[in-house]
Coordinates of C-alpha atoms in Angstrom, one line a residue:
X194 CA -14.2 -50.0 -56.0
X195 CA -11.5 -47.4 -55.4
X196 CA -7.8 -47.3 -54.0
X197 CA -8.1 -46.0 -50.6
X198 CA -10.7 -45.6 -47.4
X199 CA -11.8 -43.0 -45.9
X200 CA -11.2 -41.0 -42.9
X201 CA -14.3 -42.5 -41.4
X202 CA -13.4 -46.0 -42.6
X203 CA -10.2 -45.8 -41.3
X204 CA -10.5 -44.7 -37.5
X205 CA -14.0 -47.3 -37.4
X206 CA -11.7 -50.5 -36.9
X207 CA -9.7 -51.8 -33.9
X208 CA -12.0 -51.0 -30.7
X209 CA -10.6 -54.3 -28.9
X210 CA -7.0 -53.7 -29.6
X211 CA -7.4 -49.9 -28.6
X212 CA -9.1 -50.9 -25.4
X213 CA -6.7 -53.4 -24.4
X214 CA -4.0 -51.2 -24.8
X215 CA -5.5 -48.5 -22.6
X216 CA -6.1 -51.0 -20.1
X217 CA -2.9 -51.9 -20.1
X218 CA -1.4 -48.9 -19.9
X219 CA -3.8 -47.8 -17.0
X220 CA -2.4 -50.4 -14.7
X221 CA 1.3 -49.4 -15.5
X222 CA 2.7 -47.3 -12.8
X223 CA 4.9 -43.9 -13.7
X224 CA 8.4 -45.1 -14.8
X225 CA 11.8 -42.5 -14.9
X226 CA 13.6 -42.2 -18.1
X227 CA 16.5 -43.3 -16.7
X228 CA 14.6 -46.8 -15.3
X229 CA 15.4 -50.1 -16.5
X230 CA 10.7 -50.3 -17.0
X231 CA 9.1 -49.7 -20.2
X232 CA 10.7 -47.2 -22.8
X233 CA 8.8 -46.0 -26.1
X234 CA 10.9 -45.2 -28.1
X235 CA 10.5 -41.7 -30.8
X236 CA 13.0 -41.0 -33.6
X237 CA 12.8 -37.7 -35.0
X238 CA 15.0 -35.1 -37.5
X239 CA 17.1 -33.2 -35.2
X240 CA 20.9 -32.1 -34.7
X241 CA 20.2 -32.4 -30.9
X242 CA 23.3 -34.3 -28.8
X243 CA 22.7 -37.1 -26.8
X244 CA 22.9 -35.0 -23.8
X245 CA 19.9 -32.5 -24.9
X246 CA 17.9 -36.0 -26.1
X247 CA 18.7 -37.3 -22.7
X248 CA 17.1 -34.1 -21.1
X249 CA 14.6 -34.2 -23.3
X250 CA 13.5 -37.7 -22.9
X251 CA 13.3 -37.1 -19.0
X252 CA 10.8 -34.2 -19.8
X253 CA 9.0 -35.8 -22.0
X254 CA 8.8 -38.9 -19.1
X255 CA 7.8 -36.5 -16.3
X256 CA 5.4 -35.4 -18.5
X257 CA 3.4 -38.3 -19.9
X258 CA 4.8 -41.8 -18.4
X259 CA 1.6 -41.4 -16.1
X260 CA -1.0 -41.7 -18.7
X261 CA 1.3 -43.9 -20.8
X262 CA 2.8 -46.4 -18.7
X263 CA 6.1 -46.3 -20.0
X264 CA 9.5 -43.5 -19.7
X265 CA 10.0 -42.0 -23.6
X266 CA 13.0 -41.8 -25.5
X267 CA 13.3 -39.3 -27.4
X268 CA 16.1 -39.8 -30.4
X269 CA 17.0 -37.3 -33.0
X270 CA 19.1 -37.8 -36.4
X271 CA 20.0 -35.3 -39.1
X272 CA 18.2 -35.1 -42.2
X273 CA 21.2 -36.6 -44.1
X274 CA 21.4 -39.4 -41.8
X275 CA 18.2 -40.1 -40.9
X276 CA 17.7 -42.9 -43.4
X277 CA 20.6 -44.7 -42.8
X278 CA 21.2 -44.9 -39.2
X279 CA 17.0 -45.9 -39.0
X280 CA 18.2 -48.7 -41.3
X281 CA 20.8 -49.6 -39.2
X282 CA 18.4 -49.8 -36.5
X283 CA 16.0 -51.8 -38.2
X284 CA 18.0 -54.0 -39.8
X285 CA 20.0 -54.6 -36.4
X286 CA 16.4 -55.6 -34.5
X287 CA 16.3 -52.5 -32.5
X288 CA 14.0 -49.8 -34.5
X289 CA 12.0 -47.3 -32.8
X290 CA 8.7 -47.9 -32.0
X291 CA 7.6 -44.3 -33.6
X292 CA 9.6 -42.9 -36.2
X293 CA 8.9 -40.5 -38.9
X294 CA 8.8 -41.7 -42.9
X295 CA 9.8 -39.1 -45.4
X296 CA 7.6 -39.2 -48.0
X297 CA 6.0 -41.5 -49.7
X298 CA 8.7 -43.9 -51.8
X299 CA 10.4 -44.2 -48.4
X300 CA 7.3 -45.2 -46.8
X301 CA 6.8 -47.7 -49.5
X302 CA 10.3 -49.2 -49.0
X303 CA 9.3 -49.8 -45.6
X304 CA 5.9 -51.3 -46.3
X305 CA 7.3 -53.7 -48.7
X306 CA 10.0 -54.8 -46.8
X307 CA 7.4 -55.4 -43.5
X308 CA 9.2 -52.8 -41.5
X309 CA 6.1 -50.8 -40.1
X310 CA 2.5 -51.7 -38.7
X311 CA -0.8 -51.2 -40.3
X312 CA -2.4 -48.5 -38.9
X313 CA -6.0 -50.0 -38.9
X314 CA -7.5 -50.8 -35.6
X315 CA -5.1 -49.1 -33.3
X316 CA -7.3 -45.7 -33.6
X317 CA -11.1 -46.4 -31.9
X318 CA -10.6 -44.2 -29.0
X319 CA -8.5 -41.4 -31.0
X320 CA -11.1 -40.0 -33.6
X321 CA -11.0 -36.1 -31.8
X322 CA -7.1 -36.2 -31.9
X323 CA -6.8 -36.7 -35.6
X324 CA -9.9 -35.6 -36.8
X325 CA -8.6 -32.4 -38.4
X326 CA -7.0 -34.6 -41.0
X327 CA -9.3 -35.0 -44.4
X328 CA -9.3 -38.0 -46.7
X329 CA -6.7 -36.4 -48.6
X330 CA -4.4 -36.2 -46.0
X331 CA -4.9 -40.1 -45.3
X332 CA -4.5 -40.7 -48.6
X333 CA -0.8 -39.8 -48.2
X334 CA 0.0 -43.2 -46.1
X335 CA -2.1 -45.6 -47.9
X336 CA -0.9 -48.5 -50.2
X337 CA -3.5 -50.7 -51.9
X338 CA -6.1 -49.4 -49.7
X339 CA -4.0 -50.3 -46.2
X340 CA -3.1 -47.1 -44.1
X341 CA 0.7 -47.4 -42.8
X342 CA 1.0 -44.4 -41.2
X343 CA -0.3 -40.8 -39.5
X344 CA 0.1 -37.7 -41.9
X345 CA 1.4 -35.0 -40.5
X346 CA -0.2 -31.6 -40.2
X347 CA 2.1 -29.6 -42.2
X348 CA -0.2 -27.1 -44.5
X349 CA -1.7 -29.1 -47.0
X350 CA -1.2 -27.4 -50.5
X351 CA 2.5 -25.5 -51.3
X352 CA 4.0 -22.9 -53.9
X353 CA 7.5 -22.9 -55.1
X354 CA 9.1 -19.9 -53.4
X355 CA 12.5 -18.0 -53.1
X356 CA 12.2 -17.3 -48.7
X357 CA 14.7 -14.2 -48.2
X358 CA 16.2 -12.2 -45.8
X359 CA 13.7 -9.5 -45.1
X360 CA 16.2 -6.9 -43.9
X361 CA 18.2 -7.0 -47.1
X362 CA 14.9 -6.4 -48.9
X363 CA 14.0 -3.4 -46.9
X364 CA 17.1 -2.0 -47.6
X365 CA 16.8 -2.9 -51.1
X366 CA 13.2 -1.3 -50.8
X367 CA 11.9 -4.3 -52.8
X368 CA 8.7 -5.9 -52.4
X369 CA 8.1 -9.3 -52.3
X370 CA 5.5 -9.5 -54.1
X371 CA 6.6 -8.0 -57.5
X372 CA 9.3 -10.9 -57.5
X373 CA 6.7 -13.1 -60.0
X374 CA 9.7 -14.8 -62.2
X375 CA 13.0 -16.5 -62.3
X376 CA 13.5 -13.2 -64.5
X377 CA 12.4 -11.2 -62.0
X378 CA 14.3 -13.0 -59.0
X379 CA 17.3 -12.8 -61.5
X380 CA 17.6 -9.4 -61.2
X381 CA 17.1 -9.0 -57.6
X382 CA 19.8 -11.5 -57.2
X383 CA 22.0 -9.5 -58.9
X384 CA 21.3 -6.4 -57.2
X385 CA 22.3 -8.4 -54.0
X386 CA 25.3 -9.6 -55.1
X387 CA 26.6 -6.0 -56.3
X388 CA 25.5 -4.5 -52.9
X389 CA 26.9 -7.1 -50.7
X390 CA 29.6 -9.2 -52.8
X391 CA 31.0 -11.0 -50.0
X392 CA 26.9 -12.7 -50.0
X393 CA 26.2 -15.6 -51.4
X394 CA 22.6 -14.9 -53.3
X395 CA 21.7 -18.4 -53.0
X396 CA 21.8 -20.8 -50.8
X397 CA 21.5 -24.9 -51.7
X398 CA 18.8 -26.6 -49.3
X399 CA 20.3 -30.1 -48.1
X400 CA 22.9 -30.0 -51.2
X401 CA 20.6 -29.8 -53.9
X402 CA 18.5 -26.1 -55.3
X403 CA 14.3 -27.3 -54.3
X404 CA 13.0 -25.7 -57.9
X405 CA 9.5 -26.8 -58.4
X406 CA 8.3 -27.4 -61.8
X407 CA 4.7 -27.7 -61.5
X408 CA 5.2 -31.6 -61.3
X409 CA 2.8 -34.2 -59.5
X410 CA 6.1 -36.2 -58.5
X411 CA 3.7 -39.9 -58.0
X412 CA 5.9 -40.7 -54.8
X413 CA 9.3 -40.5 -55.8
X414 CA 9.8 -38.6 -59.4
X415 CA 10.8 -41.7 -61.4
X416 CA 7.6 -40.7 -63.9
X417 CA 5.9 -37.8 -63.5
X418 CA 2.6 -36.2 -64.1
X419 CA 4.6 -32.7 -65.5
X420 CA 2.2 -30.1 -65.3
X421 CA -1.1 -30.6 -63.1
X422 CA -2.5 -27.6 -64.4
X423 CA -3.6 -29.7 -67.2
X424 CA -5.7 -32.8 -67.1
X425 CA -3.7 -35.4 -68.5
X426 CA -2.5 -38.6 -66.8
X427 CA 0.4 -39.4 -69.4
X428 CA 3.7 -40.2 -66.6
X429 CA 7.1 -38.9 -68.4
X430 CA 10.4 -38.7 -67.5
X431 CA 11.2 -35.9 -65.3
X432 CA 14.7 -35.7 -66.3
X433 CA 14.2 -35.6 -70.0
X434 CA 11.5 -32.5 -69.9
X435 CA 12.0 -29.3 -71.5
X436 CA 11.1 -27.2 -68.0
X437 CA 13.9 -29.7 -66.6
X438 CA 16.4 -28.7 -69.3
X439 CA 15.7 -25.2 -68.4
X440 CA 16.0 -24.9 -64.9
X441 CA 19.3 -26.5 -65.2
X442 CA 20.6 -24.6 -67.8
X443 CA 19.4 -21.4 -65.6
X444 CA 21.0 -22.9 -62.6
X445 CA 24.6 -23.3 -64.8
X446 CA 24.6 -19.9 -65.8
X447 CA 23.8 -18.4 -62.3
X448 CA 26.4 -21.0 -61.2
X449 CA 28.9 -19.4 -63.2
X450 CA 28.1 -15.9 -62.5
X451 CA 28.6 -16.7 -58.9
X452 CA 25.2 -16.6 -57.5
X453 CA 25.2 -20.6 -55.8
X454 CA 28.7 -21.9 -53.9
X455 CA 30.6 -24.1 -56.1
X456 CA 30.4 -26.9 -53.6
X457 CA 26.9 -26.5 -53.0
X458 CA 25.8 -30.4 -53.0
X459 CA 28.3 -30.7 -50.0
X460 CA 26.4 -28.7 -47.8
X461 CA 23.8 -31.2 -45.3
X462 CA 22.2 -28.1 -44.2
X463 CA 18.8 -27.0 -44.7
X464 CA 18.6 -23.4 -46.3
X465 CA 17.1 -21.7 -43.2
X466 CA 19.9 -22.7 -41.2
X467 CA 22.7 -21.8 -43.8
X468 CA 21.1 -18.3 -43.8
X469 CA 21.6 -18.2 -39.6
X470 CA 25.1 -18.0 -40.7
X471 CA 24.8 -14.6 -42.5
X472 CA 26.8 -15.9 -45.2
X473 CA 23.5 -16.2 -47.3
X474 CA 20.8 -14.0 -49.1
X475 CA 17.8 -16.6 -49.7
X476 CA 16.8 -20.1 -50.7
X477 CA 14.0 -22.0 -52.8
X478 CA 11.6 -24.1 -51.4
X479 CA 7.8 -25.3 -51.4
X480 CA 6.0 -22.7 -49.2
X481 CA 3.8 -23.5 -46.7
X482 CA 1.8 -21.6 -44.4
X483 CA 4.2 -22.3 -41.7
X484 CA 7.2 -21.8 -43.9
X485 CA 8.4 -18.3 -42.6
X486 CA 7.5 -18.9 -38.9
X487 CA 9.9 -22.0 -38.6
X488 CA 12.3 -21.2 -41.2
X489 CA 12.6 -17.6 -39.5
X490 CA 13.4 -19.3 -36.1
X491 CA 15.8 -21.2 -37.8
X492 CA 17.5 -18.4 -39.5
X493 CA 17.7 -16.3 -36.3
X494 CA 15.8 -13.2 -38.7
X495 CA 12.4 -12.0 -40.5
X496 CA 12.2 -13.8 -43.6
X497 CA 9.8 -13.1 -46.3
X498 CA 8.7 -14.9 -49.8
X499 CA 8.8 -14.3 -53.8
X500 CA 5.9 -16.6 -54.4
X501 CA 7.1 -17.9 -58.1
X502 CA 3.7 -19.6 -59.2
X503 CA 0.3 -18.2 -59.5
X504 CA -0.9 -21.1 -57.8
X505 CA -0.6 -23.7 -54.6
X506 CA -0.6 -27.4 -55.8
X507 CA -2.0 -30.4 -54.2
X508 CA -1.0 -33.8 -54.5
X509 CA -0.8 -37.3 -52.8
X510 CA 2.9 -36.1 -51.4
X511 CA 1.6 -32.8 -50.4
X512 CA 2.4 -33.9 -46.9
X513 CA 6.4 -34.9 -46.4
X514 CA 6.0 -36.6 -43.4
X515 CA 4.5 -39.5 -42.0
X516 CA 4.8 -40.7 -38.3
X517 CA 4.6 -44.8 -38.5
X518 CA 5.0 -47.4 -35.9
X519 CA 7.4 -50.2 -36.2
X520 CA 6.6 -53.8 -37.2
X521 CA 9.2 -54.9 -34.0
X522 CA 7.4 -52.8 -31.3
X523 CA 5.6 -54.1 -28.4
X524 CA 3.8 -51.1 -27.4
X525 CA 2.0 -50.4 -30.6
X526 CA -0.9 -48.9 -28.4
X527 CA 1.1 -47.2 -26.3
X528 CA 3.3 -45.9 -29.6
X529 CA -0.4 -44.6 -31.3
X530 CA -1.5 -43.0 -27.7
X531 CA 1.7 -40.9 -27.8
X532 CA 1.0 -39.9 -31.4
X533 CA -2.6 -39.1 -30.5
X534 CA -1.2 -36.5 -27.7
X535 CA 1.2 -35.2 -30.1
X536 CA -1.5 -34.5 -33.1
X537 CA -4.0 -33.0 -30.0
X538 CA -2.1 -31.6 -27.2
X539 CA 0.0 -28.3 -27.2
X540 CA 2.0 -28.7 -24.3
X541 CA 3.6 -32.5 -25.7
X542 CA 4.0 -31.0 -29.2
X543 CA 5.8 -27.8 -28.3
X544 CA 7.8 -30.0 -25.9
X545 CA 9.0 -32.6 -28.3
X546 CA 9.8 -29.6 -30.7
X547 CA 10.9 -26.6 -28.7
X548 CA 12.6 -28.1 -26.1
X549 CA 12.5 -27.3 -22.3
X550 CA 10.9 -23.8 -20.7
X551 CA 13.5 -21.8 -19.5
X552 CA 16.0 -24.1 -20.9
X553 CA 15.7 -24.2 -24.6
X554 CA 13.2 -21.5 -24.4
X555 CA 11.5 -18.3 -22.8
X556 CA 7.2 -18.1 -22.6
X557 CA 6.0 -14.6 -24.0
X558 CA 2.6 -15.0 -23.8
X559 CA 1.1 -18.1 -23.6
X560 CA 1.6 -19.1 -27.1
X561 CA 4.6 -17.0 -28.1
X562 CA 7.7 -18.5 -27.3
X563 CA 11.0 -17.0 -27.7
X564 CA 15.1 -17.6 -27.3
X565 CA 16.2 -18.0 -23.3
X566 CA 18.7 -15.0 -22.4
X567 CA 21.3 -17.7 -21.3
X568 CA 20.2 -21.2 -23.0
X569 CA 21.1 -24.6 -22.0
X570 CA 24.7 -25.8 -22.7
X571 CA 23.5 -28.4 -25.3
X572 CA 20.3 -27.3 -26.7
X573 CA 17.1 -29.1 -28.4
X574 CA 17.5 -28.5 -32.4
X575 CA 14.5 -30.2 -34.2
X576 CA 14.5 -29.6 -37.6
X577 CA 12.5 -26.9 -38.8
X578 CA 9.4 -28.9 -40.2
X579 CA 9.5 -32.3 -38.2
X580 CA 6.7 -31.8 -36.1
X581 CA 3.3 -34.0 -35.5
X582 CA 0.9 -31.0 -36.2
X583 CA 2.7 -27.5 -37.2
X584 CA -1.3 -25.8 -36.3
X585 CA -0.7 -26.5 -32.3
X586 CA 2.7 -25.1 -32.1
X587 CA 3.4 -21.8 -30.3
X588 CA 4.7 -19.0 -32.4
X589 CA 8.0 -17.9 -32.6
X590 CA 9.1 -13.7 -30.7
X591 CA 12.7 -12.9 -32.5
X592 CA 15.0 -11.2 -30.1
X593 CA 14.2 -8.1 -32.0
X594 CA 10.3 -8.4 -31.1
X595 CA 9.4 -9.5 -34.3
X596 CA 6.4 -12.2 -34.0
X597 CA 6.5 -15.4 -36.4
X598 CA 3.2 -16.6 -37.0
X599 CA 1.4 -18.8 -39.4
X600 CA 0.9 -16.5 -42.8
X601 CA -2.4 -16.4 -44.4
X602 CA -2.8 -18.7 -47.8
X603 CA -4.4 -16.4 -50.3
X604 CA -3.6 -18.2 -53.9
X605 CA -5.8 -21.0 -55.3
X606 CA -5.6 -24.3 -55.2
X607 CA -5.0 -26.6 -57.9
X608 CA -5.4 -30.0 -57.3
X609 CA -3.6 -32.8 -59.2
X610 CA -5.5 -35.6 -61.4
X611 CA -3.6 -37.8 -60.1
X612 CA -4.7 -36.8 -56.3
X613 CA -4.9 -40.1 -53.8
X614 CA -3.0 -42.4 -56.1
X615 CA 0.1 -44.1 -54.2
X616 CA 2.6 -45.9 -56.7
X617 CA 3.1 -49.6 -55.1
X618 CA 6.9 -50.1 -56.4
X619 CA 7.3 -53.7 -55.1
X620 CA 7.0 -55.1 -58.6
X621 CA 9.9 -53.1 -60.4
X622 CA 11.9 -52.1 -56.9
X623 CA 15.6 -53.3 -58.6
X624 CA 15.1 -50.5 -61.5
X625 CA 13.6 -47.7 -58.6
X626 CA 16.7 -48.6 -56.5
X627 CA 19.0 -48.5 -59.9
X628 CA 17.4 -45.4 -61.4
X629 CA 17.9 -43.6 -57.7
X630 CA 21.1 -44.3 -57.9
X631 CA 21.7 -42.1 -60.8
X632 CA 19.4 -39.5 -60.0
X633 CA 21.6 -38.8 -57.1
X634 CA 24.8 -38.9 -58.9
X635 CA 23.2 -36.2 -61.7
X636 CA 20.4 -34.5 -60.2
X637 CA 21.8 -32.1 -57.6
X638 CA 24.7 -31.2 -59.1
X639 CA 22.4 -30.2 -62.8
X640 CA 20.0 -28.1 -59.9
X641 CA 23.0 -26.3 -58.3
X642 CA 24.6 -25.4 -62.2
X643 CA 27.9 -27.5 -61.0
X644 CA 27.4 -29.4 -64.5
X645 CA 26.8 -28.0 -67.7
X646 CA 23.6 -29.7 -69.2
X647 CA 24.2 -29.5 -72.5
X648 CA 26.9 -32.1 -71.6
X649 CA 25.9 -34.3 -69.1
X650 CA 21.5 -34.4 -69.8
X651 CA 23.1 -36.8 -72.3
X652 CA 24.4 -38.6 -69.9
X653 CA 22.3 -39.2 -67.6
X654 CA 19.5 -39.8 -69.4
X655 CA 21.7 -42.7 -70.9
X656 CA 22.1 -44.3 -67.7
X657 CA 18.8 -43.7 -66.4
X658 CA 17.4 -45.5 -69.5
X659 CA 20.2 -48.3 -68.6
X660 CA 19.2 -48.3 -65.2
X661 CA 15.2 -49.0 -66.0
X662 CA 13.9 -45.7 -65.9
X663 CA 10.6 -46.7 -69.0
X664 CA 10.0 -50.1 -66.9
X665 CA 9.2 -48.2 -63.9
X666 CA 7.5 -45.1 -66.2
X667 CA 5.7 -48.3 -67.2
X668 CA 4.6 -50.0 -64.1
X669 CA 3.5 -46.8 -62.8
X670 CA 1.5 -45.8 -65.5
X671 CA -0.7 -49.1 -65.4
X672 CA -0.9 -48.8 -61.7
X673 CA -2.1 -45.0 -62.3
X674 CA -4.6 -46.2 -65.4
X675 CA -6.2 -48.5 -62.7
X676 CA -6.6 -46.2 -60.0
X677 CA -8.0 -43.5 -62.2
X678 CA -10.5 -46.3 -63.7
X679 CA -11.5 -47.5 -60.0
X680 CA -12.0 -43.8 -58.7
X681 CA -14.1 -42.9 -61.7
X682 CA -16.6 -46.2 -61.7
X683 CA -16.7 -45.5 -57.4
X684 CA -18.0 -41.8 -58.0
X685 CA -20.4 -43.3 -61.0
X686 CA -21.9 -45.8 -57.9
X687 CA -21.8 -42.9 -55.4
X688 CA -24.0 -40.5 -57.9
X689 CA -26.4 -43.3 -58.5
X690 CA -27.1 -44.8 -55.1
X691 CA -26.6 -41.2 -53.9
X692 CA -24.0 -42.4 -51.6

């Protein structure tokens, strides 16, 4: 036996609930946005206003309400509100029927509290549309062998990385890639901030500083696998690590020599736009093939990397996002149909995330977009990586002519032992939701050197053991020892029946 199914498992089930969907939706006749008919409903992270997700929806309706049978809402929410106000929504009655899940804890949360549909059976007539995703890539919405959701495209494996301004580099006449350290970056850092003092070297990335450690997170970082170089499967505390210590005792002292804003965990912005506003050198983040293309966008400039690890990891939350369907809809075919056209079809994708042509954008070529010369009045603003499939999208023409593309991926891979397991936290939810608590309270401001660690570490490690931090560490640990055991006797089976 083993935790999971596979991709051909999973799209095998549900021929008679597909079909009666898309005979249902066959006999529906085209219905206006702004009709009182059928609406499907799509919440996705965005800073658009209700007058650009108005115009929006009505393109997205003249567009598809003839295959689907049913107008499309389109709804957007920042990424620091996303999880509330879809709360609100859901606790109210009224959730959208697609909406996007941000990683795997929060898909779990919604799983255990019946808020979204099983996938199984709604995908029969959809195998070419999602057939680019691999078994890993499923894996990333399973729980106890039940997929809840559709894994977005989004790269696969990453790298911790510091993304810069490439016009300050050039003038620097550094090269990316001889920045190989947090030494090294250091001292790059510093040369920015001597050369342009009223810059801010770093910038925070929704309030907090993305370092990587090397860490397989297991779904939410309460209990970690700390170094997936290695083959161990012994979970620890993040938080009480030496490579944690570290970091945030690095973090203080660039904090004090002025390299991160003081107030840095008040900033909601992502660090590609807080670089549009020239006010900021470069950020960390997990790199992706597709990082400088949409982050470059963003920023409104050619960025380029320091790749800080030798390697790209892999591991069950590899992917960030994962498109569900509500538990309240009535149009669950119609909700995986549109998700099916999104995963498969350029023209819906680079609707949804681009906007309007010649409103939110100009056509280069006929997959190079690029800035309108007078845009619309309230423009589209999806958030950088929100997107069904990021391999469909059309690149990105600066108004300088410089082309974003998708970068090629030349570092190897190394995959996580831990690779397909999915930590069920129903049994020990009240010490996740305690221990969150006080990750929030600590964590961001020890990554954006605010607090000094050699003072509060103590501190939160106190209230993190208070909160339930070794039950969890606990729970998850037997969960992992049983999906390691189960994988390992189904590949015995497999090599014997030659399977």
């Amino acid at each position: 036996m083993k935790q999971g199914i596979t991709r051909r498992e999973f799209l095998a089930g549900g021929c008679a609930a597909a079909m009666i969907g898309l005979l249902t939706a066959a006999g529906l006749q085209k219905k206006s946005a702004r009709t009182t008919g059928p609406q499907l409903r799509i919440m996705t992270y965005g800073d658009s206003d209700e007058e650009a997700c108005a115009r929006l929806s009505q393109a997205m309706t003249d567009l598809l309400s003839d295959r689907l049978g049913c107008a499309i809402q389109v709804e957007q929410a920042s990424v620091s509100n996303y999880s509330a106000r879809l709360e609100r929504q859901m606790l109210a009655g009224n959730a959208p029927d697609v909406f996007c899940a941000y990683q795997q804890g929060e898909l779990t949360h919604f799983v255990n509290n019946d808020l979204v549909r099983p996938m199984n059976g709604l995908h029969q007539f959809y195998q070419e549309s999602f057939s680019q995703l691999t078994d890993e890539d499923w894996a990333c919405a399973q729980l106890n062998g039940t997929s809840f959701g559709i894994p977005a495209r989004m790269g696969g494996s990453y790298q911790m990385a510091f993304v810069m301004r490439k016009d300050l580099c050039d003038k620097l006449g550094v090269e990316p890639e001889s920045i190989r350290s947090m030494e090294q970056l250091h001292t790059l850092l510093m040369q920015v901030k001597k050369r342009w003092p009223d810059l801010c070297p770093v910038a925070p990335h929704f309030g907090t500083l993305d370092i990587l450690l090397g860490e397989d997170r297991l779904c939410d970082s309460l209990g970690v696998l700390p170094d997936i170089t290695t083959d161990s499967t012994r979970i620890e505390n993040l938080y009480a690590t030496e490579k944690y210590r570290w970091v945030c005792q690095r973090m203080h002292t660039w904090h004090l020599e002025g390299m991160i804003p003081s107030d840095a965990v008040q900033y909601e912005q992502d660090g590609a736009g807080l670089l549009a506003t020239g006010n900021f050198f470069g950020y960390f983040t997990a790199y992706h093939p597709f990082t400088l293309r949409s982050a470059g966008r963003m920023a409104g400039t050619a960025l380029t990397a320091a790749k800080l690890t030798d390697t790209r990891q892999m591991s069950t939350d590899q992917n960030q996002l994962i498109w569900c369907i509500s538990r309240q809809t009535k149009l669950a075919t119609k909700a995986i149909q549109l998700l099916s056209i999104l995963f498969s079809e350029p023209e819906a994708a680079n609707l949804l995330f681009y906007g309007v042509e010649g409103e939110d954008y100009r056509r280069v070529e006929e997959n190079v977009f690029a800035s309108c010369t007078s845009p619309a009045e309230h423009p589209v603003s999806s958030t950088l990586w929100c997107t069904a499939n990021q391999f469909i999208l059309a690149d990105w023409q600066l108004d300088d002519g410089t082309l974003l593309t998708q970068e090629p991926v030349y570092a190897p891979v190394q995959e996580s032992p831990a690779m397909g397991f999915v930590f069920d936290s129903a049994e020990v939810q009240t010490d996740v939701d305690n221990c969150k608590k006080v990750v929030r309270k600590y964590d961001p401001a020890l990554r954006t050197g605010l607090l000094d660690p050699d003072i509060a570490l103590c501190h939160f490690h106190e209230e993190l053991t208070a909160a339930g931090i070794e039950t969890v560490i606990a729970e998850k640990q037997r969960q992992l020892d049983s999906f390691l055991r189960n994988r390992e006797l189904s590949r015995q089976i497999s090599e014997q029946y030659d399977l």
